[in-house]
Backbone as JSON, one array per atom type, in Angstrom:
{
  "sequence": "MYKWGAINTEVGTARLRVFNDSVKGEEAFHLDCKAWTAPFFDRFYKIREDLHSWVRASDLRPLRFTRSTYEGGYTASNDFNYDWEAGIIRADVTFGDKGPQYLEIPIEKGDLDLISLFYHFRSLPPEAFENGAVTKVRFAIDDSVFDVYVHSNGMENIKIRRKGRMNAWHLSCSVVQGALFEGNEHLHLWFSADENRIPVAAKVPLKMGAVHAWLSAYDGLKYPFTAWTDGRKH",
  "N": [[-24.97, -69.65, -139.51], [-25.33, -69.58, -143.07], [-25.38, -67.03, -145.42], [-26.4, -65.95, -148.55], [-27.56, -64.13, -151.04], [-30.77, -65.27, -151.69], [-30.39, -67.46, -150.14], [-30.35, -68.67, -146.89], [-29.43, -70.25, -144.3], [-28.88, -72.65, -141.67], [-25.68, -74.01, -141.26], [-23.49, -75.06, -139.88], [-21.31, -75.56, -136.99], [-19.49, -74.1, -134.29], [-17.04, -74.43, -131.7], [-15.64, -73.43, -128.66], [-13.21, -74.02, -126.22], [-11.54, -74.12, -123.0], [-8.7, -75.33, -121.31], [-6.77, -76.3, -118.45], [-3.24, -76.6, -118.51], [0.2, -77.43, -119.27], [3.31, -76.24, -120.61], [6.47, -77.16, -121.39], [7.09, -77.08, -118.66], [5.92, -74.68, -117.87], [3.06, -73.12, -116.5], [0.03, -73.23, -118.23], [-2.69, -72.23, -120.42], [-4.76, -74.2, -122.4], [-6.15, -73.54, -125.36], [-8.85, -74.41, -127.23], [-10.25, -74.69, -130.34], [-12.79, -75.55, -132.52], [-14.42, -76.02, -135.64], [-17.07, -76.93, -137.81], [-18.89, -78.04, -140.68], [-22.3, -79.13, -141.11], [-23.26, -82.55, -141.84], [-24.95, -82.69, -144.17], [-24.3, -80.34, -145.6], [-21.66, -80.75, -146.09], [-21.44, -81.88, -148.56], [-21.54, -79.81, -150.31], [-19.78, -77.71, -149.51], [-17.37, -78.51, -147.67], [-16.18, -77.97, -144.41], [-13.64, -78.13, -142.04], [-12.21, -77.15, -139.18], [-9.59, -77.18, -136.94], [-8.14, -75.94, -134.34], [-5.55, -75.13, -132.08], [-4.22, -73.52, -129.27], [-1.62, -72.89, -127.04], [-1.12, -71.0, -124.25], [0.78, -68.91, -122.06], [-0.17, -68.93, -118.7], [0.06, -66.72, -117.04], [0.2, -64.34, -118.58], [-0.95, -64.72, -121.06], [0.74, -65.08, -123.24], [1.66, -66.55, -126.31], [2.73, -69.94, -126.54], [2.67, -72.29, -127.98], [1.18, -73.3, -131.08], [-1.22, -74.91, -133.08], [-2.62, -75.88, -136.19], [-5.12, -77.32, -138.16], [-6.62, -77.45, -141.14], [-9.37, -77.72, -143.33], [-10.98, -76.57, -146.08], [-13.29, -76.73, -148.23], [-11.68, -78.22, -150.05], [-9.31, -76.82, -149.93], [-6.38, -77.01, -148.05], [-4.54, -76.75, -144.97], [-1.86, -76.76, -142.64], [-0.39, -76.0, -139.54], [2.29, -75.95, -137.25], [3.43, -74.43, -134.67], [6.09, -73.39, -132.63], [6.86, -71.24, -130.16], [9.68, -69.35, -129.66], [10.66, -67.25, -127.54], [12.96, -66.17, -126.47], [14.81, -66.29, -128.54], [13.38, -64.81, -130.34], [11.77, -65.83, -132.41], [9.44, -67.88, -134.28], [9.47, -71.29, -134.43], [8.57, -73.11, -137.01], [6.58, -75.57, -138.57], [5.02, -75.89, -141.53], [2.33, -76.32, -143.87], [0.5, -75.38, -146.65], [-2.11, -74.55, -148.97], [-0.97, -74.96, -152.29], [1.59, -75.45, -151.63], [4.35, -77.38, -150.53], [5.44, -79.23, -147.56], [7.1, -77.15, -145.19], [9.86, -75.99, -143.26], [10.16, -73.28, -141.17], [11.61, -70.3, -139.82], [10.16, -67.88, -138.22], [10.34, -64.47, -137.73], [9.44, -62.72, -134.75], [7.81, -60.25, -132.68], [7.66, -58.75, -129.39], [4.58, -59.32, -127.85], [3.3, -60.38, -130.07], [0.85, -62.62, -131.46], [-1.11, -65.66, -131.92], [-3.7, -67.03, -134.05], [-5.8, -67.94, -132.37], [-5.06, -67.19, -129.74], [-5.14, -64.48, -130.16], [-7.87, -63.98, -130.23], [-8.61, -64.54, -127.55], [-7.06, -62.65, -126.32], [-8.45, -60.26, -126.74], [-10.71, -60.79, -125.24], [-9.67, -60.53, -122.72], [-9.19, -57.86, -122.28], [-9.57, -54.66, -120.58], [-12.72, -52.97, -119.76], [-12.65, -50.3, -120.81], [-11.24, -50.5, -123.16], [-13.08, -51.26, -124.99], [-14.66, -49.16, -125.55], [-16.56, -46.93, -127.63], [-15.02, -46.05, -130.64], [-12.4, -46.62, -129.94], [-9.23, -47.86, -131.02], [-7.23, -50.62, -131.68], [-4.07, -51.94, -132.36], [-2.87, -55.04, -133.41], [-0.78, -57.96, -133.78], [-0.53, -61.03, -135.51], [0.44, -64.43, -136.12], [0.23, -66.69, -138.84], [0.3, -69.54, -140.95], [2.88, -68.77, -143.07], [3.45, -66.18, -142.32], [3.37, -62.98, -140.58], [0.82, -60.89, -139.56], [-0.42, -57.54, -139.5], [-3.11, -56.18, -137.75], [-5.81, -54.01, -137.43], [-8.04, -53.29, -134.96], [-11.26, -52.18, -134.45], [-13.32, -50.59, -132.09], [-16.76, -50.55, -131.64], [-18.32, -49.84, -129.58], [-20.92, -50.43, -127.06], [-23.7, -52.51, -127.75], [-27.17, -53.37, -127.88], [-28.17, -56.45, -128.61], [-29.94, -59.01, -130.46], [-29.96, -62.36, -129.75], [-30.17, -65.18, -131.61], [-32.9, -67.29, -131.05], [-32.57, -67.08, -128.33], [-32.61, -64.54, -126.85], [-32.32, -61.08, -125.78], [-29.33, -59.13, -125.31], [-26.73, -57.13, -123.81], [-23.83, -56.22, -125.57], [-20.37, -55.98, -126.45], [-19.08, -54.56, -129.39], [-16.81, -55.38, -131.83], [-14.73, -54.79, -134.7], [-12.79, -55.79, -137.53], [-10.43, -55.83, -140.28], [-10.27, -58.54, -142.63], [-7.9, -61.12, -143.47], [-6.67, -61.61, -146.7], [-7.36, -64.53, -148.55], [-8.02, -68.03, -149.11], [-10.76, -68.05, -148.54], [-11.48, -65.38, -148.16], [-11.87, -62.1, -149.58], [-10.39, -59.97, -148.72], [-10.93, -57.29, -148.45], [-12.97, -56.75, -146.76], [-14.82, -56.58, -143.62], [-14.59, -58.28, -140.56], [-16.88, -58.99, -137.98], [-17.34, -59.04, -134.51], [-19.04, -59.85, -131.52], [-18.96, -59.48, -128.04], [-19.99, -60.58, -124.82], [-21.25, -58.09, -122.64], [-20.21, -58.16, -119.96], [-18.35, -59.41, -117.1], [-17.37, -61.78, -118.11], [-17.12, -61.66, -120.92], [-17.7, -63.34, -123.17], [-17.77, -64.8, -126.5], [-20.59, -63.91, -128.41], [-21.84, -63.38, -130.79], [-21.24, -63.24, -134.34], [-20.13, -62.0, -137.52], [-18.99, -62.99, -140.52], [-17.44, -62.18, -143.43], [-17.39, -63.73, -146.64], [-15.93, -64.85, -149.77], [-18.07, -65.45, -151.34], [-21.05, -64.58, -150.23], [-21.84, -64.69, -146.68], [-21.05, -65.65, -143.31], [-23.05, -65.94, -140.48], [-23.13, -66.01, -136.99], [-24.34, -67.16, -133.82], [-24.49, -67.25, -130.25], [-25.02, -70.39, -128.77], [-24.79, -72.02, -126.53], [-23.31, -72.13, -123.24], [-20.95, -72.84, -120.62], [-19.32, -73.37, -117.44], [-18.36, -70.84, -116.72], [-16.38, -68.18, -115.32], [-17.45, -66.01, -113.97], [-20.69, -64.77, -112.83], [-23.2, -64.7, -115.36], [-24.25, -61.8, -116.71], [-25.2, -60.32, -118.83], [-27.62, -60.52, -120.16], [-30.63, -58.84, -121.11], [-33.3, -59.3, -121.0], [-34.57, -60.22, -118.79], [-33.53, -62.68, -118.06], [-31.78, -64.81, -115.77], [-29.5, -66.26, -115.87]],
  "CA": [[-25.83, -69.62, -140.69], [-24.73, -69.07, -144.29], [-26.3, -66.15, -146.14], [-25.96, -65.52, -149.87], [-28.78, -63.88, -151.8], [-31.96, -65.84, -151.08], [-30.0, -68.58, -149.27], [-30.17, -68.26, -145.49], [-29.68, -71.53, -143.64], [-27.87, -73.12, -140.72], [-24.78, -74.92, -141.97], [-22.41, -75.65, -139.09], [-21.15, -75.31, -135.55], [-18.14, -73.82, -133.77], [-16.96, -74.65, -130.25], [-14.42, -72.94, -128.0], [-13.02, -74.55, -124.86], [-10.28, -73.79, -122.34], [-8.25, -76.34, -120.36], [-5.5, -76.06, -117.77], [-2.21, -77.46, -119.09], [1.54, -76.88, -119.08], [4.21, -76.36, -121.76], [7.86, -77.1, -120.95], [7.13, -76.73, -117.25], [5.21, -73.44, -117.58], [1.61, -73.23, -116.4], [-0.53, -72.72, -119.48], [-4.06, -72.52, -120.82], [-4.91, -74.82, -123.71], [-7.32, -72.98, -126.03], [-9.26, -75.4, -128.22], [-11.29, -74.17, -131.22], [-13.16, -76.44, -133.62], [-15.58, -75.61, -136.43], [-17.38, -77.95, -138.81], [-20.17, -77.99, -141.35], [-23.17, -80.29, -140.91], [-23.04, -83.56, -142.88], [-25.66, -82.38, -145.42], [-23.6, -79.29, -146.33], [-20.34, -81.24, -146.49], [-21.48, -82.21, -150.0], [-21.41, -78.57, -151.09], [-18.54, -77.01, -149.13], [-16.99, -79.1, -146.39], [-15.22, -77.21, -143.59], [-13.18, -78.69, -140.77], [-11.17, -76.34, -138.55], [-9.15, -77.71, -135.65], [-7.1, -75.0, -133.93], [-5.17, -75.22, -130.68], [-3.19, -72.58, -128.84], [-1.2, -72.99, -125.64], [-0.64, -69.68, -123.86], [1.24, -68.83, -120.68], [-1.31, -68.56, -117.88], [0.26, -65.44, -116.37], [0.04, -63.16, -119.44], [-1.54, -65.16, -122.33], [1.72, -65.09, -124.32], [1.63, -67.85, -126.98], [3.84, -70.87, -126.4], [2.57, -73.23, -129.1], [-0.05, -73.17, -131.85], [-1.38, -75.89, -134.16], [-3.77, -75.64, -137.07], [-5.45, -78.29, -139.19], [-7.72, -76.79, -141.85], [-9.9, -78.18, -144.61], [-12.03, -75.64, -146.49], [-13.71, -76.96, -149.61], [-10.56, -78.71, -150.85], [-8.09, -76.12, -149.51], [-5.87, -77.57, -146.79], [-3.41, -76.07, -144.35], [-1.48, -77.22, -141.31], [0.66, -75.23, -138.87], [2.76, -76.38, -135.94], [4.29, -73.34, -134.24], [6.67, -73.35, -131.3], [7.34, -69.87, -129.95], [10.95, -69.21, -128.95], [10.7, -65.82, -127.24], [14.34, -65.77, -126.21], [15.43, -66.08, -129.85], [12.55, -63.91, -131.13], [11.29, -66.5, -133.62], [8.59, -69.06, -134.22], [9.98, -72.46, -135.15], [7.3, -73.47, -137.62], [6.38, -76.55, -139.63], [3.78, -75.46, -142.17], [1.92, -76.75, -145.2], [-0.76, -74.74, -146.99], [-2.34, -74.37, -150.41], [-0.26, -75.89, -153.16], [2.98, -75.52, -151.19], [4.69, -78.57, -149.77], [5.87, -78.99, -146.18], [8.22, -76.23, -145.03], [10.29, -75.59, -141.93], [10.46, -71.85, -141.22], [11.86, -69.55, -138.59], [9.43, -66.64, -138.46], [10.66, -63.46, -136.71], [8.3, -62.16, -134.03], [8.05, -59.17, -131.73], [6.93, -58.86, -128.14], [3.16, -59.06, -128.0], [2.7, -61.09, -131.19], [-0.1, -63.64, -131.05], [-1.58, -66.53, -132.99], [-5.09, -66.75, -134.4], [-6.71, -68.2, -131.25], [-4.7, -66.33, -128.61], [-5.64, -63.16, -130.53], [-9.27, -63.95, -129.82], [-8.68, -64.45, -126.08], [-6.45, -61.38, -125.95], [-9.51, -59.25, -126.65], [-11.59, -61.12, -124.11], [-9.02, -60.18, -121.46], [-8.98, -56.43, -122.17], [-10.48, -53.96, -119.67], [-13.89, -52.4, -120.45], [-12.39, -49.06, -121.53], [-10.73, -50.84, -124.49], [-14.22, -51.53, -125.86], [-15.45, -47.94, -125.74], [-16.75, -46.56, -129.02], [-13.94, -45.27, -131.25], [-11.07, -47.13, -129.6], [-8.58, -48.65, -132.07], [-6.11, -51.39, -131.16], [-3.28, -52.66, -133.36], [-2.32, -56.31, -132.94], [-0.08, -58.76, -134.79], [-0.66, -62.46, -135.28], [1.1, -65.27, -137.1], [-0.47, -67.85, -139.38], [1.02, -70.07, -142.11], [4.28, -68.35, -143.14], [3.52, -64.72, -142.21], [2.82, -62.25, -139.44], [-0.06, -59.86, -140.09], [-0.89, -56.43, -138.67], [-4.56, -56.03, -137.8], [-6.36, -52.9, -136.64], [-9.36, -53.66, -134.45], [-12.03, -50.99, -134.1], [-14.42, -50.81, -131.17], [-17.99, -49.83, -131.99], [-19.07, -49.6, -128.36], [-21.88, -51.43, -126.61], [-24.96, -52.6, -128.48], [-28.13, -54.35, -127.4], [-28.4, -57.3, -129.78], [-30.79, -60.18, -130.3], [-29.31, -63.64, -129.99], [-31.17, -66.06, -132.21], [-33.51, -68.33, -130.22], [-32.17, -66.93, -126.93], [-33.1, -63.32, -126.23], [-31.52, -59.88, -126.01], [-28.27, -58.89, -124.34], [-25.76, -56.08, -124.1], [-22.59, -56.82, -126.08], [-19.35, -55.12, -127.04], [-18.95, -54.84, -130.81], [-15.5, -55.13, -132.41], [-14.63, -55.13, -136.12], [-11.43, -55.7, -138.08], [-10.32, -56.32, -141.64], [-9.86, -59.94, -142.72], [-6.72, -61.38, -144.28], [-7.02, -62.22, -147.97], [-6.96, -65.93, -148.65], [-8.9, -68.93, -149.87], [-12.16, -67.73, -148.3], [-11.74, -63.96, -148.02], [-11.36, -61.19, -150.59], [-9.37, -59.14, -148.07], [-11.36, -55.89, -148.36], [-14.18, -56.74, -145.95], [-14.58, -56.54, -142.19], [-15.15, -59.28, -139.68], [-17.52, -58.37, -136.83], [-17.48, -59.9, -133.35], [-19.71, -59.27, -130.36], [-18.64, -60.16, -126.79], [-20.94, -60.21, -123.77], [-20.83, -56.9, -121.89], [-20.08, -58.45, -118.53], [-16.97, -59.77, -116.79], [-16.94, -62.96, -118.86], [-16.83, -61.27, -122.3], [-17.67, -64.51, -124.05], [-18.29, -64.48, -127.84], [-22.02, -64.17, -128.48], [-22.3, -63.26, -132.18], [-20.18, -62.93, -135.31], [-20.46, -61.91, -138.94], [-17.74, -63.24, -141.22], [-17.64, -62.1, -144.88], [-16.71, -64.7, -147.48], [-15.88, -64.44, -151.18], [-19.46, -65.55, -151.79], [-21.94, -64.6, -149.09], [-21.29, -64.41, -145.35], [-21.47, -66.53, -142.22], [-23.53, -65.29, -139.27], [-23.12, -66.98, -135.89], [-24.88, -66.72, -132.54], [-24.27, -68.11, -129.1], [-26.04, -71.42, -128.55], [-24.68, -72.57, -125.18], [-22.08, -71.84, -122.52], [-20.87, -73.41, -119.28], [-18.02, -73.26, -116.8], [-17.9, -69.46, -116.69], [-15.75, -67.76, -114.07], [-18.29, -65.02, -113.31], [-22.11, -64.84, -113.21], [-23.47, -64.11, -116.67], [-25.18, -60.71, -116.41], [-25.39, -59.49, -120.02], [-29.0, -60.58, -120.67], [-31.47, -57.69, -120.78], [-34.69, -59.7, -121.16], [-35.05, -60.85, -117.56], [-32.85, -63.94, -117.75], [-30.95, -64.77, -114.57], [-28.4, -67.21, -116.02]],
  "C": [[-25.05, -69.05, -141.86], [-25.77, -68.25, -145.03], [-25.66, -65.73, -147.46], [-27.2, -65.37, -150.73], [-29.99, -64.41, -151.04], [-31.64, -66.99, -150.13], [-29.72, -68.05, -147.87], [-30.46, -69.48, -144.63], [-28.54, -71.88, -142.67], [-26.99, -74.16, -141.4], [-23.73, -75.58, -141.08], [-22.38, -75.17, -137.66], [-19.7, -74.96, -135.26], [-18.16, -73.98, -132.26], [-15.61, -74.17, -129.74], [-14.37, -73.49, -126.58], [-11.65, -74.14, -124.33], [-9.97, -74.87, -121.32], [-6.98, -75.84, -119.66], [-4.48, -77.07, -118.3], [-0.85, -76.89, -118.71], [2.35, -77.13, -120.35], [5.63, -76.13, -121.26], [7.97, -76.58, -119.52], [6.43, -75.45, -116.87], [3.71, -73.7, -117.52], [0.98, -72.54, -117.61], [-2.02, -73.0, -119.55], [-4.01, -73.13, -122.22], [-6.23, -74.33, -124.29], [-7.65, -73.86, -127.22], [-10.42, -74.82, -129.03], [-11.54, -75.14, -132.36], [-14.38, -75.87, -134.32], [-15.81, -76.64, -137.53], [-18.75, -77.7, -139.43], [-20.97, -79.26, -141.04], [-23.01, -81.26, -142.07], [-23.72, -83.23, -144.2], [-24.87, -81.38, -146.26], [-22.16, -79.66, -146.68], [-20.29, -81.53, -147.99], [-21.26, -80.98, -150.86], [-20.1, -77.84, -150.78], [-18.16, -77.48, -147.72], [-15.94, -78.24, -145.7], [-14.91, -77.99, -142.32], [-12.02, -77.82, -140.28], [-10.85, -76.92, -137.19], [-7.92, -76.9, -135.23], [-6.84, -75.14, -132.44], [-4.07, -74.21, -130.38], [-2.9, -72.84, -127.37], [-0.57, -71.66, -125.26], [-0.24, -69.7, -122.39], [0.11, -68.27, -119.81], [-1.17, -67.16, -117.3], [-0.03, -64.24, -117.26], [-0.52, -63.48, -120.84], [-0.56, -65.08, -123.5], [1.73, -66.47, -124.96], [2.91, -68.65, -126.73], [3.87, -71.88, -127.55], [1.22, -73.03, -129.79], [-0.07, -74.26, -132.91], [-2.67, -75.6, -134.91], [-3.91, -76.79, -138.04], [-6.73, -77.81, -139.87], [-8.07, -77.53, -143.12], [-11.07, -77.29, -144.96], [-12.33, -75.87, -147.97], [-12.6, -77.41, -150.54], [-9.25, -78.02, -150.54], [-7.66, -76.69, -148.16], [-4.69, -76.76, -146.29], [-3.13, -76.71, -143.0], [-0.33, -76.34, -140.8], [1.03, -75.93, -137.57], [3.82, -75.37, -135.53], [4.8, -73.59, -132.83], [7.34, -72.0, -131.13], [8.61, -69.89, -129.11], [11.14, -67.71, -128.69], [12.11, -65.32, -126.98], [15.06, -65.47, -127.52], [14.63, -65.12, -130.73], [12.05, -64.52, -132.42], [10.22, -67.54, -133.27], [9.28, -70.15, -135.02], [8.75, -73.2, -135.7], [7.44, -74.57, -138.67], [5.03, -76.26, -140.26], [3.59, -76.12, -143.53], [0.61, -76.03, -145.49], [-0.86, -74.52, -148.49], [-1.62, -75.42, -151.23], [1.22, -76.0, -152.8], [3.2, -76.79, -150.38], [5.1, -78.22, -148.35], [7.11, -78.1, -146.13], [8.57, -76.11, -143.55], [10.74, -74.14, -142.03], [10.83, -71.35, -139.84], [11.32, -68.15, -138.82], [9.77, -65.63, -137.38], [9.39, -62.9, -136.06], [8.77, -61.07, -133.09], [7.26, -59.43, -130.45], [5.47, -58.5, -128.35], [2.5, -59.75, -129.17], [1.88, -62.28, -130.7], [-0.28, -64.67, -132.17], [-3.08, -66.31, -133.14], [-6.03, -66.93, -133.21], [-6.35, -67.35, -130.03], [-5.1, -64.88, -128.88], [-7.07, -62.97, -130.03], [-9.39, -63.77, -128.3], [-7.99, -63.2, -125.55], [-7.53, -60.31, -125.79], [-10.49, -59.54, -125.54], [-10.99, -60.64, -122.79], [-8.82, -58.68, -121.27], [-9.96, -55.79, -121.18], [-11.62, -53.3, -120.43], [-13.59, -51.16, -121.27], [-11.85, -49.32, -122.94], [-11.85, -51.08, -125.49], [-15.06, -50.28, -126.12], [-15.45, -47.53, -127.2], [-15.61, -45.66, -129.52], [-12.54, -45.74, -130.92], [-10.53, -48.0, -130.74], [-7.35, -49.33, -131.47], [-5.39, -52.1, -132.3], [-2.71, -53.92, -132.72], [-1.64, -57.01, -134.11], [-0.28, -60.24, -134.46], [-0.02, -63.22, -136.44], [0.18, -66.39, -137.54], [0.23, -68.24, -140.67], [2.47, -69.57, -142.1], [4.47, -66.87, -142.87], [2.99, -64.23, -140.87], [2.05, -61.06, -140.0], [-0.35, -58.79, -139.04], [-2.39, -56.31, -138.85], [-4.96, -54.87, -136.9], [-7.79, -53.25, -136.26], [-10.06, -52.41, -133.95], [-13.16, -51.38, -133.13], [-15.59, -49.93, -131.57], [-18.9, -49.65, -130.77], [-20.03, -50.72, -128.01], [-23.16, -51.35, -127.43], [-25.87, -53.6, -127.78], [-28.56, -55.19, -128.6], [-29.31, -58.48, -129.43], [-30.0, -61.42, -130.66], [-30.36, -64.63, -130.44], [-31.59, -67.18, -131.26], [-33.17, -68.21, -128.74], [-32.8, -65.72, -126.27], [-32.16, -62.16, -126.53], [-30.47, -59.72, -124.92], [-27.45, -57.69, -124.76], [-24.45, -56.74, -124.5], [-21.67, -55.74, -126.62], [-19.13, -55.54, -128.48], [-17.57, -54.43, -131.3], [-15.52, -55.5, -133.88], [-13.18, -54.97, -136.56], [-11.44, -56.22, -139.5], [-9.85, -57.76, -141.63], [-8.65, -60.06, -143.64], [-7.12, -62.11, -145.55], [-6.51, -63.65, -148.04], [-7.97, -66.74, -149.42], [-10.37, -68.55, -149.72], [-12.47, -66.25, -148.41], [-11.16, -63.16, -149.19], [-10.26, -60.3, -150.0], [-9.75, -57.68, -147.97], [-12.66, -55.75, -147.57], [-13.8, -56.71, -144.47], [-15.29, -57.69, -141.48], [-15.7, -58.58, -138.45], [-17.69, -59.41, -135.72], [-18.17, -59.14, -132.23], [-19.38, -60.13, -129.13], [-19.61, -59.68, -125.71], [-20.39, -59.06, -122.94], [-20.96, -57.17, -120.39], [-18.65, -58.91, -118.28], [-16.47, -60.96, -117.59], [-16.47, -62.62, -120.28], [-16.69, -62.5, -123.21], [-18.19, -64.11, -125.44], [-19.76, -64.84, -127.93], [-22.57, -64.03, -129.89], [-21.11, -62.92, -133.06], [-20.78, -62.81, -136.7], [-19.15, -61.97, -139.7], [-18.0, -63.18, -142.72], [-16.81, -63.14, -145.61], [-16.66, -64.17, -148.91], [-17.26, -64.5, -151.81], [-20.34, -65.66, -150.56], [-21.23, -64.27, -147.78], [-21.82, -65.45, -144.37], [-21.89, -65.66, -141.04], [-23.59, -66.35, -138.17], [-23.68, -66.34, -134.62], [-24.57, -67.74, -131.46], [-25.4, -69.13, -128.98], [-25.98, -71.99, -127.14], [-23.36, -72.13, -124.56], [-22.12, -72.54, -121.17], [-19.47, -73.19, -118.74], [-17.49, -71.84, -116.71], [-17.34, -69.09, -115.32], [-16.66, -66.85, -113.27], [-19.76, -65.27, -113.65], [-22.34, -64.13, -114.54], [-24.58, -63.08, -116.51], [-25.52, -59.85, -117.62], [-26.82, -59.5, -120.55], [-29.78, -59.36, -120.23], [-32.95, -58.01, -120.89], [-35.22, -60.45, -119.94], [-34.4, -62.17, -117.21], [-31.95, -63.78, -116.54], [-29.74, -65.68, -114.69], [-27.56, -66.85, -117.23]]
}
């Protein structure tokens, strides 16, 4: 949903999927993230996000990342190949008013991309979500590597729109300044407080207004979903 002043309406959908795959002979997970506005709202501010990350199955270390972005006329594309032996990302990028560039971006052990960053937090142990915990992470996008400090706000019982109530871990972090963000706001994410730790809610500040998101459906989970607190058994 998009909220700005009196405006409060559903505008789009996001979908996250995981597939088994391989990269250069290494067993990998293919992380697929897509987001899009509904056709009616395309006339006002069309968004198409198509993000893919391939991570090593054993430790979620990024191997490849691709990005195709359209946000109200702003476009960006990334094709990253992680060379851990050389300590660089071999990157083909285009964004904003810059033309195509080939870059070699220095990286450190533990660096992530935008999507593997998301799954990195899903894989953390419960103690990492305890109230007051702070985790520093680094991720690459476009031509830069950013430091991000993620704050844990502990467990909360939240209402999922049209679904019910559940226990969820609440994380927040500052956003990177860019076409959509001012850079002085915080992004909020809630993950189910069970072994799955799937994303169940989000609040994303924009230069004008904010996007609020709630879980609408899930399937193929590894563990029974036990975060509901309203009597649900699924």
